[in-house]
XYZ file of C-alpha atoms in Angstrom:
388
model
C 146.357 37.735 151.260
C 144.417 40.608 151.169
C 147.057 43.112 152.177
C 149.092 41.625 149.742
C 146.864 42.200 146.936
C 146.413 46.089 148.279
C 150.520 46.767 148.982
C 150.297 45.532 145.138
C 147.974 47.608 143.339
C 149.657 50.346 145.637
C 152.604 49.792 143.238
C 150.743 49.326 140.019
C 150.083 53.122 140.499
C 152.899 54.451 141.513
C 154.606 53.212 138.610
C 151.969 54.398 136.997
C 151.768 58.063 137.557
C 156.139 58.445 137.158
C 155.906 56.470 133.536
C 152.650 59.220 132.846
C 154.434 62.176 134.561
C 157.756 61.399 132.521
C 155.879 61.288 128.592
C 154.257 64.580 129.856
C 156.956 66.219 130.900
C 158.836 65.231 127.585
C 159.228 68.054 125.535
C 158.376 70.905 127.996
C 162.438 71.651 127.763
C 165.807 70.732 129.261
C 166.157 68.606 132.972
C 169.072 70.456 134.823
C 171.453 68.738 136.637
C 171.799 70.522 139.975
C 173.491 70.480 143.706
C 174.690 72.024 146.513
C 176.941 75.510 147.491
C 178.217 73.871 150.423
C 180.146 74.638 153.657
C 183.212 72.216 153.889
C 187.630 72.484 153.365
C 189.816 73.190 150.395
C 192.646 72.301 150.395
C 195.296 72.999 147.303
C 197.399 70.527 146.292
C 200.218 70.160 143.951
C 200.585 66.248 143.946
C 204.324 63.748 142.101
C 205.648 60.776 143.541
C 208.786 59.961 145.319
C 211.389 57.297 146.312
C 211.962 57.275 149.798
C 215.884 57.431 150.560
C 217.628 58.373 154.054
C 219.134 61.120 154.283
C 222.857 60.176 154.049
C 224.180 56.741 152.795
C 227.711 56.620 153.283
C 228.860 53.734 150.070
C 232.224 52.334 151.889
C 234.440 50.787 149.398
C 238.368 49.933 149.616
C 241.730 51.745 148.412
C 243.447 48.422 147.902
C 243.513 45.062 145.889
C 242.796 42.189 146.828
C 240.882 39.679 148.302
C 237.814 39.556 150.809
C 238.577 36.956 153.792
C 236.204 37.604 156.621
C 232.612 39.232 156.569
C 231.736 40.617 159.999
C 228.372 42.368 159.167
C 225.785 41.549 156.634
C 222.525 43.162 155.127
C 220.981 45.552 158.034
C 223.913 45.252 160.571
C 224.346 48.163 163.160
C 227.547 49.354 162.827
C 229.267 52.091 164.865
C 231.377 54.609 163.498
C 235.153 52.950 163.238
C 233.497 49.386 163.567
C 235.781 46.388 160.998
C 233.293 45.543 158.673
C 235.457 43.446 156.958
C 238.841 42.310 156.014
C 241.276 41.427 152.299
C 243.958 39.552 152.730
C 247.073 41.246 154.748
C 249.382 38.792 153.831
C 250.699 40.566 150.477
C 251.009 43.907 152.537
C 252.346 42.486 155.379
C 255.573 41.706 153.329
C 255.323 45.128 151.176
C 255.744 46.633 154.833
C 258.222 44.445 155.701
C 260.546 44.842 152.407
C 259.707 48.817 152.304
C 261.248 48.825 156.317
C 264.620 46.433 155.106
C 264.595 49.705 152.388
C 265.128 51.512 155.198
C 267.768 50.180 157.128
C 269.796 49.085 153.994
C 269.780 53.344 153.406
C 270.317 54.274 157.128
C 273.323 52.304 156.297
C 274.069 53.825 153.385
C 274.478 56.354 155.549
C 277.189 55.956 157.821
C 278.721 54.811 154.470
C 278.756 57.740 153.048
C 279.893 59.151 155.898
C 282.282 57.456 156.351
C 283.636 58.337 152.656
C 283.046 61.952 153.054
C 285.757 61.518 156.159
C 288.065 60.108 154.508
C 288.212 62.155 151.399
C 288.259 65.352 154.581
C 292.108 63.408 155.497
C 292.673 63.555 152.045
C 292.285 66.695 151.809
C 293.667 68.099 154.693
C 297.313 66.575 154.096
C 296.737 68.160 150.057
C 296.657 71.122 151.817
C 299.114 70.857 153.746
C 301.760 69.311 151.020
C 300.633 72.499 148.855
C 301.954 74.439 151.509
C 305.388 72.947 151.616
C 305.408 72.723 147.656
C 305.775 69.306 148.330
C 302.641 68.486 145.968
C 301.228 70.105 142.560
C 297.828 72.183 142.424
C 295.578 69.319 140.366
C 296.337 67.274 143.115
C 294.793 69.567 144.976
C 292.179 71.091 143.451
C 291.887 66.709 143.262
C 291.193 66.402 147.092
C 289.274 69.142 146.946
C 286.367 67.903 144.175
C 286.543 63.966 146.262
C 285.146 65.614 149.715
C 282.258 68.021 147.859
C 281.176 64.588 145.761
C 281.585 62.858 149.730
C 279.702 65.580 151.467
C 276.852 64.975 148.705
C 277.176 61.514 149.124
C 275.943 62.548 152.818
C 272.947 63.926 151.651
C 271.978 61.872 148.592
C 272.192 58.567 150.525
C 270.002 60.891 153.671
C 267.641 61.152 150.362
C 267.168 58.199 150.003
C 266.438 57.847 153.424
C 263.463 59.513 153.734
C 262.572 58.362 150.981
C 262.143 55.208 152.196
C 260.726 55.754 155.061
C 257.843 57.042 153.081
C 257.953 54.187 151.210
C 257.597 52.132 154.216
C 254.202 54.946 155.706
C 252.678 53.627 152.129
C 253.061 49.911 152.511
C 251.544 50.630 156.751
C 248.798 53.080 155.288
C 247.937 49.889 152.740
C 248.556 47.436 155.243
C 245.712 48.641 157.594
C 243.714 49.564 154.520
C 242.926 45.962 154.637
C 240.269 46.744 157.691
C 237.675 47.988 155.915
C 235.942 50.352 159.044
C 232.774 52.609 159.199
C 232.768 55.738 158.290
C 229.344 57.139 160.218
C 227.034 54.926 162.863
C 224.652 53.246 160.736
C 222.502 50.640 159.284
C 224.326 48.392 156.545
C 221.348 48.675 153.528
C 223.878 46.324 151.105
C 226.073 44.136 150.362
C 228.297 43.864 147.879
C 230.955 41.122 148.776
C 231.430 38.278 150.003
C 234.432 36.019 152.051
C 236.728 34.538 148.905
C 235.213 37.462 146.414
C 238.478 39.732 145.238
C 238.461 43.985 144.538
C 239.975 45.060 142.851
C 241.203 49.102 142.877
C 243.736 49.944 140.579
C 240.186 52.695 138.702
C 237.594 52.894 141.132
C 237.161 51.826 144.427
C 234.689 49.238 144.242
C 231.647 49.567 146.940
C 231.426 46.816 149.355
C 228.896 48.598 152.368
C 226.307 50.758 152.318
C 225.479 52.240 154.552
C 222.153 54.669 155.905
C 223.380 57.137 158.515
C 219.840 57.370 160.800
C 217.464 55.346 159.249
C 214.657 56.945 161.172
C 215.602 60.420 159.302
C 213.831 59.956 156.293
C 213.462 61.733 152.725
C 212.015 61.739 149.345
C 213.055 62.531 146.349
C 210.601 64.389 144.059
C 209.424 65.790 140.698
C 207.555 68.659 141.212
C 205.852 70.353 136.925
C 207.489 73.313 135.735
C 203.719 74.090 136.303
C 204.237 73.846 139.420
C 207.185 74.392 140.955
C 206.579 78.117 141.400
C 203.510 77.747 144.902
C 205.876 75.061 146.473
C 208.331 76.144 149.738
C 210.439 75.542 152.088
C 207.891 74.455 155.493
C 204.983 73.592 153.462
C 203.534 70.345 155.027
C 203.424 67.636 153.062
C 200.838 63.788 152.830
C 202.006 61.085 151.167
C 201.535 57.753 150.676
C 203.252 54.280 150.191
C 202.180 51.525 148.539
C 203.016 48.853 151.798
C 200.319 51.150 153.853
C 197.650 51.479 152.201
C 195.552 52.654 154.765
C 197.812 54.363 156.651
C 198.374 58.986 155.926
C 202.113 59.795 156.516
C 203.556 63.182 156.734
C 206.148 65.589 155.768
C 207.539 68.825 155.128
C 208.979 70.641 152.394
C 212.872 71.033 153.397
C 214.902 72.123 149.752
C 213.628 73.321 147.015
C 216.143 72.892 144.280
C 217.025 74.654 141.698
C 219.027 72.612 138.288
C 216.081 71.862 135.512
C 215.994 67.794 134.696
C 214.903 67.694 131.593
C 212.827 64.405 130.168
C 211.241 63.840 126.752
C 210.402 67.413 126.433
C 209.388 67.641 129.511
C 211.091 69.917 132.374
C 210.813 69.003 136.475
C 212.580 69.763 139.638
C 213.469 68.113 142.692
C 211.072 69.243 145.927
C 212.328 67.131 148.706
C 210.859 65.945 151.985
C 212.386 65.300 155.439
C 210.507 62.739 157.310
C 210.405 61.027 160.853
C 210.444 57.236 160.754
C 210.472 56.060 164.215
C 208.862 53.378 164.136
C 211.244 52.361 160.643
C 208.405 50.636 158.618
C 209.577 53.764 155.408
C 212.764 51.260 153.632
C 215.138 53.212 151.660
C 213.629 52.506 148.154
C 209.937 52.948 148.041
C 208.249 54.513 146.257
C 205.155 57.083 147.550
C 203.311 59.491 146.283
C 202.599 61.992 147.649
C 201.045 65.264 147.903
C 202.319 69.087 148.347
C 199.856 71.523 150.688
C 199.652 74.886 148.783
C 197.028 76.504 151.073
C 194.352 74.735 153.312
C 191.197 76.691 154.335
C 188.619 75.376 156.762
C 184.806 76.246 157.320
C 184.256 77.984 154.414
C 181.082 78.138 151.366
C 182.688 75.725 148.160
C 180.789 76.105 145.422
C 181.462 72.475 142.946
C 183.510 73.760 140.123
C 181.021 71.683 137.737
C 179.004 74.748 137.975
C 181.703 76.659 137.498
C 181.939 75.044 134.526
C 177.913 75.189 133.114
C 176.700 77.312 130.557
C 173.247 76.953 128.630
C 172.284 77.512 125.303
C 171.815 80.801 124.500
C 167.770 79.847 123.761
C 167.075 78.782 126.724
C 168.639 82.283 128.606
C 168.480 85.084 126.637
C 170.603 87.682 126.948
C 172.963 87.592 129.388
C 176.583 88.726 128.936
C 178.773 86.783 130.820
C 181.432 88.315 132.388
C 184.495 86.640 135.740
C 183.581 83.475 137.499
C 179.677 82.980 137.728
C 177.434 80.409 138.603
C 174.093 80.225 137.580
C 171.096 79.038 139.609
C 166.933 78.159 137.992
C 164.794 81.299 138.581
C 161.242 80.703 137.414
C 162.454 78.259 136.665
C 164.779 79.466 133.539
C 169.341 80.186 134.183
C 170.287 83.023 135.653
C 173.688 83.722 136.086
C 174.828 85.381 139.419
C 178.940 86.612 139.414
C 180.369 85.203 142.314
C 184.285 85.947 142.882
C 186.398 82.752 143.809
C 189.286 81.907 145.705
C 191.402 79.082 146.021
C 189.833 75.202 144.945
C 190.665 71.853 145.462
C 189.694 69.884 141.550
C 186.524 69.284 142.996
C 185.499 73.071 145.168
C 185.479 76.521 144.743
C 186.332 78.775 147.684
C 183.479 80.926 147.091
C 184.933 84.421 148.683
C 181.633 86.727 147.199
C 178.706 86.225 145.879
C 174.816 86.898 146.375
C 174.736 83.269 147.081
C 173.744 80.971 150.532
C 174.660 77.709 151.829
C 172.174 74.792 150.546
C 171.682 77.452 147.714
C 171.268 75.224 144.895
C 173.414 75.911 141.053
C 173.485 73.876 138.069
C 176.065 71.027 137.409
C 175.108 69.950 133.800
C 172.213 70.071 131.296
C 170.044 67.109 130.723
C 167.258 66.163 128.601
C 164.373 65.235 129.130
C 165.296 60.890 128.259
C 169.131 60.875 130.532
C 167.007 62.918 133.510
C 166.918 59.939 135.236
C 171.525 59.812 134.844
C 173.051 59.483 138.034
C 175.278 61.992 140.047
C 177.369 62.009 143.647
C 174.001 62.535 145.685
C 170.450 61.741 144.890
C 169.354 63.594 142.000
C 167.547 66.759 141.515
C 166.077 66.874 138.198
C 164.087 71.398 138.237
C 162.478 71.268 134.375
């Protein structure tokens, strides 16, 4: 019981002493919040958001119209180049092929008929030439025979041309029949399917998309939009870190593979597309995911760094006299008064800036804010140091 009374008395004395200290210092001048110069790492980054996609995505369509008769693949199906994906009902196209073949046969028959007519016209011409030589027929009869023979030969050529036309039509009909089989143009994975069995597809005006195939999901890319103010610092080959909402505790890595020069303007904001290549061996990244991208512009390790708040701090003129400020600098307390120290700075990460030159060492306190007596107990990033 006596021990508890003693402890309670000590706590009361501490509280009373603290209150007198606060009241005693109130009105003695400004208070300053300080932070230390520390040694550590700094990364300068450009942040952006982007969408994950396969490096190569092929849209598979159809060149012929018809009804989907069979489907052989579905979502996430692995496929090989040339593999049958679907089949359009071929009945109409088979009939067109048969008709085209019949037309070829008819055209060939017409050639034979034209040859027979030409042969007959040739014989007639020979007879008329002999008769004309003996003065048995008039010159006009010979001319008619020559004209008939020439016409018959022309008819043979026309019939042969019709054969070629019929063969071309047959090739088109056979091609349309083959196009009823939808084949995979690449090896990869089916990521979307837009048709079902029994559905009619029309290819009259544009090629309808039936499947989307990602060629290799183990290699992905992120398409990001970087603001024009930052694009000048982005280079091909720079390291990239990004996070995904699906994996909030994991940081993924990649590299800048392309910086496109075409500007994209949306509501007077100009951005440029930056492509980031990433490996996806475990297939965690899926097409369409949103990535929060940080492009590493520069990085330095084990350097002295100053809190950016110290570089922004400017005391009241009445508390510092007539010190002239030129270039970057920070303020320290010398004999309880702020004194400016010029520094030379390097890269920054938004919170800290590299200290290149200056009469400051690791652990030195620099002023980051001025507080009045009533605010001296405000929170800070570390146990605050208030120096009157």
